[in-house]
Amino acid sequence: MKQAYETSATLAGYNFAFLDEQTKRMLRRAILKAVAIPGYQVPFGSREMPLPYGWGTGGMQVTAAVIGAKDVLKVIDQGADDTTNAVSIRRFFVRMTNVATTEKTREATLIQTRHRVPETPLSEGQILVYQVPIPEPLRWLEPRETETRKMHALSEYGVMHVKLYEDIAQHGHISTAYDYPVLVNGRYLMRCSPIPKFDTPKLHMNPALQLFGAGREKRIYAVPPYTEVKPLDFEDHPFEIERWPEDCALCGAHDSFLDEVILDDKGGRMFVCSDTDYCGERREAGHTGRMSAPYKAEAAE
Amino acid sequence: MTPDLEQTPLLSVELLNKSFGRQQACRDVSFDLWPGEVLGIVGESGSGKSTLLNAIAGRLSVDSGKVLYRTGANSIIDLASASDAQRRHLMRTEWGFVQQHARDGLRMGFSAGANIGERLMALGDKHYGKLRDTALDWLQAVEIAPERIDDLPRTFSGGMQQRLQIARNLVTRPRIVLMDEPTGGLDVSVQARLLDLLRRLVQEHNVACIVVTHDLGVARLLAHRLMVMRRGQVVEAGLTDQLLDDPQHAYTQLLVSSVLSV
């Protein structure tokens, strides 16, 4: 079976990239509008995709609309190339477009991501597609869609600060750790999908085109290359990113987003890069961490 | 120029009409509100008091008529035809609206401090320390213990919630505050304290108020001037004491006589 997919250009009976051309055109119109108005949520006619809502249907539709036969696709889920969601989506696009795939951030022209921005800096010409569960930053503060639209239209974003105020009042610091609210191009308040706030500064003045797709909520928005993206904060409680007590146990990186892995029930733990490609690349280049020796030696500790 | 402006009302409503289908809720209502004045609107339930208040605040669209407001920058705006942006900006700076049920006017999911700070943050105040100091000052002004600043409004009593709502509205030092039955649903002793507090704050900050109430006692205590409404029309208007002591219109006479001792 596998052989058949790789030989035929696309799966018989399906259009290139699954969606029909009319639908892709509609999506591209929405994307163009989104690029023209950075941070503005453009409604679009979301289609049924062959996986459930919440699994990245929005991101997949955006990817399907912009992918070309010469693209090199990378799909990550929480930074990893080898998790279920990433593997299924990558395999889907291979079957539907027969494009080349890669795990290397540098080699990819199109990256679909769930909940992370790759550690390796992106460059001009690359497109980063985010999967967005809830696009509306004001949703939990104002349940009415008509009202939030009006608030966006009139730039009434004071209530977002009420939420951050509440964070500080209850926890002593801004405890919003992911999906951090940002102001795009000095105008629209935007949710940057549930990426950790560690990644938020990477959106600012990024040379790559960043597209956001929310399938269930039927919204597309974008941050064009070199656009100002400013996290909201208070003068006396400025925006800060997470820090970890240790470096990556495998590659020794101290500048990447780390996952904490519990090793046993005696308090053993390790911190490891969430971006598997970045970690692997560093190890290849000869960097080592606390546990990068064979695992047995560590278990004895 | 200045003396002239002193002679012009802060708000003047001209021939305001509002109907819901065949039901006319406000019919040709006209009045002026002067700076620092407290105007009471009384009448039985269903007489169009709250509709009038909501129409003035721009929460309801009016069928015809004008709501002319003299802004802090001394320009006259017709709120009935103003843009959403203009109206909403005024509503969170120069105007305040105190709801009958505090939970409609408060953000119940956020602490008292956040509730007081909201309007300031909407105006671009982004210094946490200063916001907190202001919130503490206002809690004190409305007689809520400062240590309750981080508590949610739902842990407050009804009277405290109402006082918090007042603080939240007064924090931007509005020029007009509209109140819809501010003491409704509170028990009598709490009402009295709230009225005292309102009277003091209104005097201290020199805000003009429109108070809608069906309680003539509240009107007597708070209002300088009264308007009596019935079936959407103003049947009588005048100085509070004069109107209550010597009612002219048959309906006002009925209203006054129906209360045991005002």
PDB file of C-alpha atoms in Angstrom, chain A residues 140-142 147 150-151 154-159 161-166 168-170 232-237, chain B residues 84-85 88-89 92 107 109-111 113-115 118 121-122 125-132 135 149-150 152:
ATOM      1  CA  TRP A 140     -13.822  34.382  28.364  1.00  0.00           C
ATOM      2  CA  LEU A 141     -14.287  38.007  29.306  1.00  0.00           C
ATOM      3  CA  GLU A 142     -17.203  38.767  26.997  1.00  0.00           C
ATOM      4  CA  GLU A 147     -19.956  42.609  21.503  1.00  0.00           C
ATOM      5  CA  LYS A 150     -17.503  45.829  18.451  1.00  0.00           C
ATOM      6  CA  MET A 151     -14.749  45.855  21.047  1.00  0.00           C
ATOM      7  CA  LEU A 154     -13.279  50.279  18.690  1.00  0.00           C
ATOM      8  CA  SER A 155     -10.012  48.940  20.179  1.00  0.00           C
ATOM      9  CA  GLU A 156     -11.647  48.550  23.576  1.00  0.00           C
ATOM     10  CA  TYR A 157      -9.062  46.276  25.095  1.00  0.00           C
ATOM     11  CA  GLY A 158      -9.014  47.538  28.681  1.00  0.00           C
ATOM     12  CA  VAL A 159     -10.780  44.438  29.950  1.00  0.00           C
ATOM     13  CA  HIS A 161      -5.733  44.167  31.426  1.00  0.00           C
ATOM     14  CA  VAL A 162      -8.393  43.426  34.039  1.00  0.00           C
ATOM     15  CA  LYS A 163      -7.546  39.766  33.570  1.00  0.00           C
ATOM     16  CA  LEU A 164      -3.811  40.396  33.940  1.00  0.00           C
ATOM     17  CA  TYR A 165      -4.511  42.572  37.002  1.00  0.00           C
ATOM     18  CA  GLU A 166      -6.425  39.678  38.479  1.00  0.00           C
ATOM     19  CA  ILE A 168      -1.131  39.629  39.766  1.00  0.00           C
ATOM     20  CA  ALA A 169      -3.664  40.172  42.556  1.00  0.00           C
ATOM     21  CA  GLN A 170      -4.160  36.428  43.014  1.00  0.00           C
ATOM     22  CA  LEU A 232       0.272  43.106  27.025  1.00  0.00           C
ATOM     23  CA  ASP A 233       1.694  43.861  30.450  1.00  0.00           C
ATOM     24  CA  PHE A 234       1.852  46.408  33.257  1.00  0.00           C
ATOM     25  CA  GLU A 235       4.521  49.077  33.637  1.00  0.00           C
ATOM     26  CA  ASP A 236       5.535  47.677  37.015  1.00  0.00           C
ATOM     27  CA  HIS A 237       4.996  44.024  36.034  1.00  0.00           C
TER      28      HIS A 237
ATOM     29  CA  ASP B  84     -21.070  53.963  18.867  1.00  0.00           C
ATOM     30  CA  ALA B  85     -17.433  54.849  19.434  1.00  0.00           C
ATOM     31  CA  ARG B  88     -19.140  54.123  24.418  1.00  0.00           C
ATOM     32  CA  HIS B  89     -16.169  56.346  25.173  1.00  0.00           C
ATOM     33  CA  ARG B  92     -16.818  54.799  30.453  1.00  0.00           C
ATOM     34  CA  ARG B 107     -17.732  41.738  36.804  1.00  0.00           C
ATOM     35  CA  GLY B 109     -15.651  36.797  38.182  1.00  0.00           C
ATOM     36  CA  PHE B 110     -13.084  39.438  39.093  1.00  0.00           C
ATOM     37  CA  SER B 111     -11.958  40.812  42.445  1.00  0.00           C
ATOM     38  CA  GLY B 113      -9.874  45.778  43.008  1.00  0.00           C
ATOM     39  CA  ALA B 114     -10.126  44.686  39.379  1.00  0.00           C
ATOM     40  CA  ASN B 115     -13.707  45.930  39.248  1.00  0.00           C
ATOM     41  CA  GLU B 118     -11.463  48.398  34.995  1.00  0.00           C
ATOM     42  CA  MET B 121      -7.371  50.303  32.559  1.00  0.00           C
ATOM     43  CA  ALA B 122      -9.756  50.907  29.685  1.00  0.00           C
ATOM     44  CA  ASP B 125      -3.710  53.114  32.955  1.00  0.00           C
ATOM     45  CA  LYS B 126      -1.067  50.366  32.984  1.00  0.00           C
ATOM     46  CA  HIS B 127       0.632  50.706  36.347  1.00  0.00           C
ATOM     47  CA  TYR B 128      -0.438  47.927  38.698  1.00  0.00           C
ATOM     48  CA  GLY B 129       0.743  49.677  41.870  1.00  0.00           C
ATOM     49  CA  LYS B 130      -1.119  52.881  41.104  1.00  0.00           C
ATOM     50  CA  LEU B 131      -4.286  51.019  40.110  1.00  0.00           C
ATOM     51  CA  ARG B 132      -4.177  49.219  43.416  1.00  0.00           C
ATOM     52  CA  ALA B 135      -8.763  50.887  44.341  1.00  0.00           C
ATOM     53  CA  ILE B 149      -9.702  44.192  47.807  1.00  0.00           C
ATOM     54  CA  ASP B 150      -8.809  40.761  46.405  1.00  0.00           C
ATOM     55  CA  LEU B 152     -14.733  38.335  44.625  1.00  0.00           C
TER      56      LEU B 152
END
